[in-house]
Coordinates of C-alpha atoms in Angstrom, one line a residue:
X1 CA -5.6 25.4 -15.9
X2 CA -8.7 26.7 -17.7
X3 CA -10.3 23.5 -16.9
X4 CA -9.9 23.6 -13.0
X5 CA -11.3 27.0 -12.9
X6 CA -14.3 25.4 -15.0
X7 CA -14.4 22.3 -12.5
X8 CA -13.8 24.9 -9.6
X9 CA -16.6 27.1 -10.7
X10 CA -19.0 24.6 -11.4
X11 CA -18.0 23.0 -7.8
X12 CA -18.9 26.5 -6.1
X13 CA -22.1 26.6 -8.1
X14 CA -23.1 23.8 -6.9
X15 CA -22.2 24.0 -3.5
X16 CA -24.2 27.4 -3.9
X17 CA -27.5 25.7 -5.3
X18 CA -27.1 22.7 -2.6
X19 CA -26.9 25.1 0.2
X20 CA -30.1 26.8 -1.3
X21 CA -32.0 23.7 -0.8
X22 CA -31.2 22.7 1.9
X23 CA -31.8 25.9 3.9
X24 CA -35.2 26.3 1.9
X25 CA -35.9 22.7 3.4
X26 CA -35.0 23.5 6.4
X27 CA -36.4 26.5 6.8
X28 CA -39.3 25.0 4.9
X29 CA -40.1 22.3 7.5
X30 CA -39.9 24.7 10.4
X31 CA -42.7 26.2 9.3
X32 CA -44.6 23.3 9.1
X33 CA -43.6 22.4 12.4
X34 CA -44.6 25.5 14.0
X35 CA -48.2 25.7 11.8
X36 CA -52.1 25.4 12.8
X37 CA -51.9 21.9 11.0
X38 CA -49.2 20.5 12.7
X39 CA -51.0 21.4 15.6
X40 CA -54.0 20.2 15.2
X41 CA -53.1 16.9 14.0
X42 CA -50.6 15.9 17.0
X43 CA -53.3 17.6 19.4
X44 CA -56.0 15.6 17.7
X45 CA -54.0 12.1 18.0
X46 CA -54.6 12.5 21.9
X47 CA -58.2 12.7 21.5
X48 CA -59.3 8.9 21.0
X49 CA -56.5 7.4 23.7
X50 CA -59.0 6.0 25.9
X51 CA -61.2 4.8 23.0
X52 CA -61.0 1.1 21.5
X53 CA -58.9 0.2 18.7
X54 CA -61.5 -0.6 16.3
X55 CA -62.8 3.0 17.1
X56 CA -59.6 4.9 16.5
X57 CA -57.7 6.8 13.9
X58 CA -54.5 6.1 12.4
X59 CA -52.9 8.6 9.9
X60 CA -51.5 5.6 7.5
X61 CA -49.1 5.2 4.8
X62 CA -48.9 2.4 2.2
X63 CA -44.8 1.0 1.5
X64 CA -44.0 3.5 3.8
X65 CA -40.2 2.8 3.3
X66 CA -40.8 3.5 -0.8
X67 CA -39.8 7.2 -0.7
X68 CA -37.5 9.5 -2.4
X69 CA -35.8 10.3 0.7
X70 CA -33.7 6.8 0.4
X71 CA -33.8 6.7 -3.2
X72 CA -29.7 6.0 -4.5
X73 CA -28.3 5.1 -8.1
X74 CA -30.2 1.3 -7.6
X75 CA -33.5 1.7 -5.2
X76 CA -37.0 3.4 -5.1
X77 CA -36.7 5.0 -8.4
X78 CA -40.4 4.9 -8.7
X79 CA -41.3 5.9 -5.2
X80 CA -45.0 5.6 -3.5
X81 CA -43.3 8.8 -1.4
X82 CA -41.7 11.8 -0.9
X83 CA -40.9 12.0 2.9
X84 CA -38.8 9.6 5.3
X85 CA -40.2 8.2 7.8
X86 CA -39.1 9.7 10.2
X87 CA -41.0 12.8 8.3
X88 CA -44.2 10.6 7.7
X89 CA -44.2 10.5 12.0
X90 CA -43.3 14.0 12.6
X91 CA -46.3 14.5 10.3
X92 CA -48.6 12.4 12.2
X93 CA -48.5 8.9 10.1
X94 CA -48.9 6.3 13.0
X95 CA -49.6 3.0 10.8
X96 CA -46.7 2.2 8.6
X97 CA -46.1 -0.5 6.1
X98 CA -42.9 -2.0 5.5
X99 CA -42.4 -5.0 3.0
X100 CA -39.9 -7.4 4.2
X101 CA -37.7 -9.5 1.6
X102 CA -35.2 -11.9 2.6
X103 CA -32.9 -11.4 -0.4
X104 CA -29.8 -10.0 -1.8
X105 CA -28.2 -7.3 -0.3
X106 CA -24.9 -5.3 -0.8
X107 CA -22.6 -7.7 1.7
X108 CA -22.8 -10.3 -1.2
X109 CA -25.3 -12.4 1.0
X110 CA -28.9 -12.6 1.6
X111 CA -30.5 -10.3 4.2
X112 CA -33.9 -8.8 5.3
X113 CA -34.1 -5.2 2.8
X114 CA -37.4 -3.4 2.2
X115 CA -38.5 -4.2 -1.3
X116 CA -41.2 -3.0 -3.7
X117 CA -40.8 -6.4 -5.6
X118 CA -42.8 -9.8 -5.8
X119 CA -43.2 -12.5 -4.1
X120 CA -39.9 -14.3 -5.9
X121 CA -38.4 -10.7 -5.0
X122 CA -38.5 -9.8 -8.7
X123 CA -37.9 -6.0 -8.8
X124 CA -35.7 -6.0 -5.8
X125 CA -32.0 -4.4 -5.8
X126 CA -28.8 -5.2 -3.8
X127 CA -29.2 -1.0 -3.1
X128 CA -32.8 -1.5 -1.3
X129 CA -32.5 -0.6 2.4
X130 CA -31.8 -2.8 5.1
X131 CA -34.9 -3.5 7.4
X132 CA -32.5 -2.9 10.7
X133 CA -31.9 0.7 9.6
X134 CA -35.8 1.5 9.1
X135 CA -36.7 -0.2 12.6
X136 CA -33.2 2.1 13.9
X137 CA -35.1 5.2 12.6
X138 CA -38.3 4.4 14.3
X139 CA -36.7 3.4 17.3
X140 CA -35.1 6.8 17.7
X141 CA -38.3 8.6 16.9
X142 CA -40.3 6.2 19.7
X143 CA -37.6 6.5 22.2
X144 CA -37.8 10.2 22.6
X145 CA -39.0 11.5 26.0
X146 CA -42.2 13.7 24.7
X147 CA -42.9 10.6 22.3
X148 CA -44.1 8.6 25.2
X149 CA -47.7 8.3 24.7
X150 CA -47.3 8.0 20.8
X151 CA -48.1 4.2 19.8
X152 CA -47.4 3.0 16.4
X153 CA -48.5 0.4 14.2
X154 CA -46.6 -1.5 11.3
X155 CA -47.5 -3.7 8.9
X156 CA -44.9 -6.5 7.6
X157 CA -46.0 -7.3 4.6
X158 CA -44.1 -11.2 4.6
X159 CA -41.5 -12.3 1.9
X160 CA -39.0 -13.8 4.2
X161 CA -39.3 -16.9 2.9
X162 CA -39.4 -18.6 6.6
X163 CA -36.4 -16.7 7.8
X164 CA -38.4 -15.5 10.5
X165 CA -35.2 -16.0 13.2
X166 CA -33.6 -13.1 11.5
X167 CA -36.5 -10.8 11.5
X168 CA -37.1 -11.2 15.1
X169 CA -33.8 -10.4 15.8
X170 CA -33.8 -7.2 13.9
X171 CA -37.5 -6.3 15.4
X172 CA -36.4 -7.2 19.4
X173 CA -33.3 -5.3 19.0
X174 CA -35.1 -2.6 18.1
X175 CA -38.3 -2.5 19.7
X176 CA -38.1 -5.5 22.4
X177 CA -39.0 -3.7 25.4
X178 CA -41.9 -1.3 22.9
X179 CA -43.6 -4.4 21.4
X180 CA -47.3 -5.2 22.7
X181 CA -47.2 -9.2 21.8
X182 CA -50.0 -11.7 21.1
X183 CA -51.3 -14.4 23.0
X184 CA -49.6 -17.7 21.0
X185 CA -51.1 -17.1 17.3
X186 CA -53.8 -14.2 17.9
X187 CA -55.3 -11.3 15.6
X188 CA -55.3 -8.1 17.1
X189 CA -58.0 -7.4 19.5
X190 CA -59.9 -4.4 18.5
X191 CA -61.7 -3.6 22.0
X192 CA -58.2 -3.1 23.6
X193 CA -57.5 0.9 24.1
X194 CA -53.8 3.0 23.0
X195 CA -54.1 3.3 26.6
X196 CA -54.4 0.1 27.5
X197 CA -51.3 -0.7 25.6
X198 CA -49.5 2.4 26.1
X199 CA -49.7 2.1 29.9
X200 CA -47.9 -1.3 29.7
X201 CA -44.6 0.8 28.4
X202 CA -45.7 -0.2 25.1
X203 CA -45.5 1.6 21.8
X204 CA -45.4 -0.8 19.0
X205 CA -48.1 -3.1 17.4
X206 CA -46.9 -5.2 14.7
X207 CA -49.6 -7.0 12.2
X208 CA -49.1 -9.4 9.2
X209 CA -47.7 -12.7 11.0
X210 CA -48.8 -16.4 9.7
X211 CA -48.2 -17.9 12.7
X212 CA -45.4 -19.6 11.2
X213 CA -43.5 -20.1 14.0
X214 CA -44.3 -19.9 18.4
X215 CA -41.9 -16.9 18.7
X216 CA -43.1 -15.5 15.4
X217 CA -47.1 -16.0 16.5
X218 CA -45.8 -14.1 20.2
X219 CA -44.6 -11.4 18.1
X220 CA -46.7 -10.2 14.8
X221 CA -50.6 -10.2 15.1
X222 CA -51.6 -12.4 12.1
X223 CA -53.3 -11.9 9.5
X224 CA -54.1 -8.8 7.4
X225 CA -55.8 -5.2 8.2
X226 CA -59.2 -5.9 6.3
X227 CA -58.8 -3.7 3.1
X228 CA -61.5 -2.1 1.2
X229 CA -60.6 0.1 -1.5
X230 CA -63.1 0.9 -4.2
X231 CA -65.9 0.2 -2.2
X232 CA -66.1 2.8 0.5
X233 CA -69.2 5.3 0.4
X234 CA -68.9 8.3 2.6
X235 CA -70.4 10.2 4.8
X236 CA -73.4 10.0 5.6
X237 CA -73.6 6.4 4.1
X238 CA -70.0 5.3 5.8
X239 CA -71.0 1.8 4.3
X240 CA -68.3 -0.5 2.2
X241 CA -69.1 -3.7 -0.3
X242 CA -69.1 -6.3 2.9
X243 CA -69.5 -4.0 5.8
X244 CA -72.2 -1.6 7.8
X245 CA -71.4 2.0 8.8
X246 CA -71.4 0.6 12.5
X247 CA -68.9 -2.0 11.7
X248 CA -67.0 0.6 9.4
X249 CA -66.7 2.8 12.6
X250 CA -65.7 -0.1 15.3
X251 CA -63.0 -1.7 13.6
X252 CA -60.2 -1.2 11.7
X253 CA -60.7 -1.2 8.0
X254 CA -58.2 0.8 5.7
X255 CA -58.1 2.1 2.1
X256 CA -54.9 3.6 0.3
X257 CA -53.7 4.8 -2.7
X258 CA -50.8 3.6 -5.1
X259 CA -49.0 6.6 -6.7
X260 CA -46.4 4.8 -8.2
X261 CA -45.7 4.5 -11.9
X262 CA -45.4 1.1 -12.2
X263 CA -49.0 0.5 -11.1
X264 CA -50.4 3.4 -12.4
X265 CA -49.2 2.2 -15.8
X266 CA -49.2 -1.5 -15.4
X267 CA -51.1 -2.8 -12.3
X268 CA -55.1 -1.8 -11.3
X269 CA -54.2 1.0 -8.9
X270 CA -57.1 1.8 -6.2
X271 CA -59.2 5.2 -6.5
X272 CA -57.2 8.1 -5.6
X273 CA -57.6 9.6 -1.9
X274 CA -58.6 13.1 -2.5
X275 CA -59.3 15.8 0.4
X276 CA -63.3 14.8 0.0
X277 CA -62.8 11.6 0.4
X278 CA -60.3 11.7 3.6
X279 CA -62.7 13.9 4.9
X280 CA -65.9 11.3 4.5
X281 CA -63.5 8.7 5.5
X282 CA -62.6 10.6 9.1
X283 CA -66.2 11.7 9.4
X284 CA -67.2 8.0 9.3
X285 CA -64.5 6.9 11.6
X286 CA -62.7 4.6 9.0
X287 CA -59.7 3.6 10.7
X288 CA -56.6 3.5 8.6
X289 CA -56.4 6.3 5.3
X290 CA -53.3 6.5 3.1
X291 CA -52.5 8.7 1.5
X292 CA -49.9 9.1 -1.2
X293 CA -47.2 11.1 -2.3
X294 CA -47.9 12.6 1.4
X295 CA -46.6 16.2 1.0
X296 CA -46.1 19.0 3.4
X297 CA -49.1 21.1 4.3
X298 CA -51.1 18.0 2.0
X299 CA -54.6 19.1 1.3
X300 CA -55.0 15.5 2.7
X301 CA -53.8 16.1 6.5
X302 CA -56.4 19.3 6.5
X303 CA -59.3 17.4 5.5
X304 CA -57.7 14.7 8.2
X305 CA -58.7 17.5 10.9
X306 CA -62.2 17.1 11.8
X307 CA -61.8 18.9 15.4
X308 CA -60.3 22.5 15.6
X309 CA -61.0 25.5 13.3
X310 CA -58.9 27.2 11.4
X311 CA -56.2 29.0 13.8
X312 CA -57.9 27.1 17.4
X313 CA -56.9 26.8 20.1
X314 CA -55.9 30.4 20.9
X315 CA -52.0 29.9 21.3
X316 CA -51.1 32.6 23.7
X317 CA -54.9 33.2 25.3
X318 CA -54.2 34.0 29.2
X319 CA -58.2 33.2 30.1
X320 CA -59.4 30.4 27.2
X321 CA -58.5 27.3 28.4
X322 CA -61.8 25.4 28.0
X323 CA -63.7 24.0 24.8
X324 CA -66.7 24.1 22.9
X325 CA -68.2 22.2 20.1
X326 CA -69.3 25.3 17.7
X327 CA -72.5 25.2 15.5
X328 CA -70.1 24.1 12.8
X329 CA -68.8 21.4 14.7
X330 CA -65.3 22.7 14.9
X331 CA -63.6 23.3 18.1
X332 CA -62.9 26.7 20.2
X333 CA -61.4 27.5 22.6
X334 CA -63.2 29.6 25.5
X335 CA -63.1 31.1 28.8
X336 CA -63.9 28.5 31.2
X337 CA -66.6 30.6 33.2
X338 CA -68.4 31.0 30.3
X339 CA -72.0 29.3 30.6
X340 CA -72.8 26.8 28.0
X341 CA -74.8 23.7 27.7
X342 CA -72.8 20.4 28.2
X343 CA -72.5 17.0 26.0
X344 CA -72.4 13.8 27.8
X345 CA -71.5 10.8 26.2
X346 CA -72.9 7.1 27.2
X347 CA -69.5 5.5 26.8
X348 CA -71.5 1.9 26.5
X349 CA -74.0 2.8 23.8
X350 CA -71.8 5.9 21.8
X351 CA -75.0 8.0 22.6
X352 CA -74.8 12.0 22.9
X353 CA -77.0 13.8 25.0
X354 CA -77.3 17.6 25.9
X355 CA -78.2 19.2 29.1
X356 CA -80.9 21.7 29.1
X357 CA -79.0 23.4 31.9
X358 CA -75.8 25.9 31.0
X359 CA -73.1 26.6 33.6
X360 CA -69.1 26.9 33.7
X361 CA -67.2 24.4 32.4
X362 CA -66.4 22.9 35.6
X363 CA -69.8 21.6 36.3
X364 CA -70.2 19.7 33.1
X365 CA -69.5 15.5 35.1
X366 CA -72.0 16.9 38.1
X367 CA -74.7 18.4 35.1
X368 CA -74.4 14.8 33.0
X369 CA -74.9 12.6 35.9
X370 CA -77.5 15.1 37.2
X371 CA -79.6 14.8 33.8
X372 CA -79.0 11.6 32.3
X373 CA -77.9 9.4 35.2
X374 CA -74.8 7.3 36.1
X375 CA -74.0 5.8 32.5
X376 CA -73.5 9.4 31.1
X377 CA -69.9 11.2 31.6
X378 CA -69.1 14.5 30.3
X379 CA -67.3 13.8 27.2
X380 CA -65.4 15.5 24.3
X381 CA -65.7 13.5 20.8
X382 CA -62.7 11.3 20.0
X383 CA -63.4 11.1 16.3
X384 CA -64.5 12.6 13.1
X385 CA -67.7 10.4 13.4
X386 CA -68.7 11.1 17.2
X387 CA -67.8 15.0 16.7
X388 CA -71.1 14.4 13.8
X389 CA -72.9 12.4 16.3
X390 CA -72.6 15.3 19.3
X391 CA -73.4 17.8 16.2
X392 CA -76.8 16.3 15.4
X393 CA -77.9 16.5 19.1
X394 CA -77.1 20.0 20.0
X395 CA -79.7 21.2 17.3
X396 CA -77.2 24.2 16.6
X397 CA -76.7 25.0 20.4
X398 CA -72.6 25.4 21.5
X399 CA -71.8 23.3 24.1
X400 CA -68.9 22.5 26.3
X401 CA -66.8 19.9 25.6
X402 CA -64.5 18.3 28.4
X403 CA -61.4 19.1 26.6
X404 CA -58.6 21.6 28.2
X405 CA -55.1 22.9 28.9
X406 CA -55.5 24.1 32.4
X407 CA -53.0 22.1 33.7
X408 CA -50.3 23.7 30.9
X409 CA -50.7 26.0 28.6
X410 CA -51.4 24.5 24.9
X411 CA -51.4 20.8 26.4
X412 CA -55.2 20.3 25.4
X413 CA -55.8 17.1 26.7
X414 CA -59.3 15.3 27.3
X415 CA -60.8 14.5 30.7
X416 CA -59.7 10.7 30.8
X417 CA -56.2 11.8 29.5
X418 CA -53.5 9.6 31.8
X419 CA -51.1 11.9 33.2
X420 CA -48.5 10.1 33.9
X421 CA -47.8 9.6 29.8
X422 CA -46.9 13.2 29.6
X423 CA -43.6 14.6 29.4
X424 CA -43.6 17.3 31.5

């Protein structure tokens, strides 16, 4: 009898200490949800829609699927992160990596899990996690109404061991209808836009194929992201071992970390990404940054925001609905009859120029064509590495930049935005 009191005791306790948790983390990630970097991140993932791949930003993490969140008694003891994926997208990850192993699951047969093993799938477990339930979980994320204009890309990092038949099938019924394909056997085209893509109904871009087979090639974009960790100099050099700070910022080039124990201990991890270097690589335009264990309110993701200050946009202003590039380079947000300068952007050349007239915010297209002729469009910086390039020609003037919620309050959208991928 003592005993079941004991047991019973210890089973209320626990209960007591699980319920504790779980409201903290619940309570935890609502105010994330609801915070200035949260903001600023998702608001900031709009900016570069209309800009080519090469030139865009992608939040990334490395074995994305490694994370405590699916950890169980027999898989990801020793994991590269903390967060689920479905956490890593609320957060604003949009480049995931997933490494697929055709191997031994728990149904006493071989399937496709997510391993953090070799290439002879040494270090995988029967416990590892089926791909199908990953791709489920980003499916649901995708699929949801005010997710629309949110395009994703994955990296399958290939141990299937030519069982590419099954992996399709798991990706198609997934994704099917979400998945921009390749031309028969073709890298990913860096000049094509999120819009571009995104207007097609399309949400997914998938990269790693060999070309293996014609409905693999139609699939997966071969070959790999070009990688360059330990090489990468920062701003204002923006230069790595085999590349020039132009062809950092108009293609896709990534570096990572790898916080595990295993290759801290055992392997040659990369450098570490710290806050300074996140912040030269997003004020250099380097496209793809991961970060690792990615934490809430990481001192990563607020070195990732190169746009807003601290506490802008105004979240319940009645009269600021228009934007300005401050003499810190930051974002404001301002009442558009305010008189300002404007920036105007050749969209060909990436050249900033500033009128010497001021005016309301709604003159600013008339004012650039008016000044610097038909090649120049009022513009609002769509990354880290135009917002320095506007910077260094307003010679510490503020200017307007054509960025805005007019249309609804807190949807800050740029000029070129395509309205008809918003959720309204």
């Amino acid at each position: 009898m003592r005993l079941i009191i004991v047991l019973l005791a210890n089973i209320r306790l626990f209960i007591s200490i699980l319920f504790m948790l779980l409201y903290t983390s619940t309570v935890s990630a609502g105010a994330y949800s609801q915070s200035w970097l949260n903001r600023a991140i998702q608001l900031q993932i709009k900016l570069d829609i209309s800009e080519p791949l090469g030139r865009s930003t992608f939040l990334y993490t490395h074995n994305s699927y490694n994370s405590k969140a699916y950890a169980n008694l027999g898989s990801y003891w020793d994991p590269n992160h903390q967060l689920s994926i479905h956490q890593q997208l609320e957060y604003g990850i949009r480049a995931i990596e997933l490494d697929t192993h055709w191997t031994l699951g728990t149904r006493a047969k071989k399937e496709i899990l997510l391993c953090h093993g070799t290439n002879k799938h040494t270090g995988c477990s029967i416990f590892d996690r089926q791909l199908t339930a990953t791709l489920k979980e980003i499916s649901n994320w995708l699929r949801k109404p005010n997710h629309r204009d949110q395009l994703l890309m994955i990296y399958l990092e290939d141990h299937l061991d030519g069982h590419y038949q099954e992996a399709l099938a798991a990706l198609n019924q997934s994704f099917g209808d979400l998945i921009y394909r390749p031309s028969n056997c073709q890298t990913l085209p860096q000049t094509v836009s999120k819009q571009d893509i995104l207007q097609q109904g399309k949400q997914v871009i998938l990269v790693g194929g060999n070309c293996a087979t014609p409905a693999w090639s139609s699939t997966v974009f071969k070959d790999h992201w070009t990688t360059e960790n330990g090489s990468f100099s920062g701003y204002p050099l923006c230069t790595t071992k085999r590349f020039s700070a132009m062809e950092v910022a108009n293609q896709l080039i990534r570096i990572y970390e790898d916080a595990t124990w295993l290759t801290r201990h055992f392997g040659n991890p990369p450098p570490t990404i710290t806050p300074q270097v996140m912040q030269n690589a997003v004020n250099c335009g380097l496209g793809l940054v991961g970060a690792e264990p990615l934490k809430e309110f990481d001192p990563r993701l607020y070195a990732a925001v190169w746009s807003w200050a601290t506490d802008e946009p105004k979240a319940n202003s009645t009269d600021q609905h228009c934007a300005i590039q401050g003499k810190n380079g930051r974002f404001y947000s301002e009442a558009c009859t305010n008189h300002y300068p404007y920036s105007c952007r050749n969209r060909q050349t990436n050249h900033w120029q500033i009128t010497t007239n001021e005016g309301s915010w709604s003159q600013g297209e008339h004012q650039c064509k008016q000044a610097f002729g038909p090649n120049y469009q009022f513009d609002v910086p769509r990354s880290g590495y135009q917002n320095l390039q506007l910077l260094n020609e307003t010679s510490s003037k503020i200017v307007w930049v054509n960025y805005q919620d007019q249309n609804k309050q807190g949807m800050w959208l740029p000029g070129d935005y395509p309205m008809d991928l918003i959720d309204e």
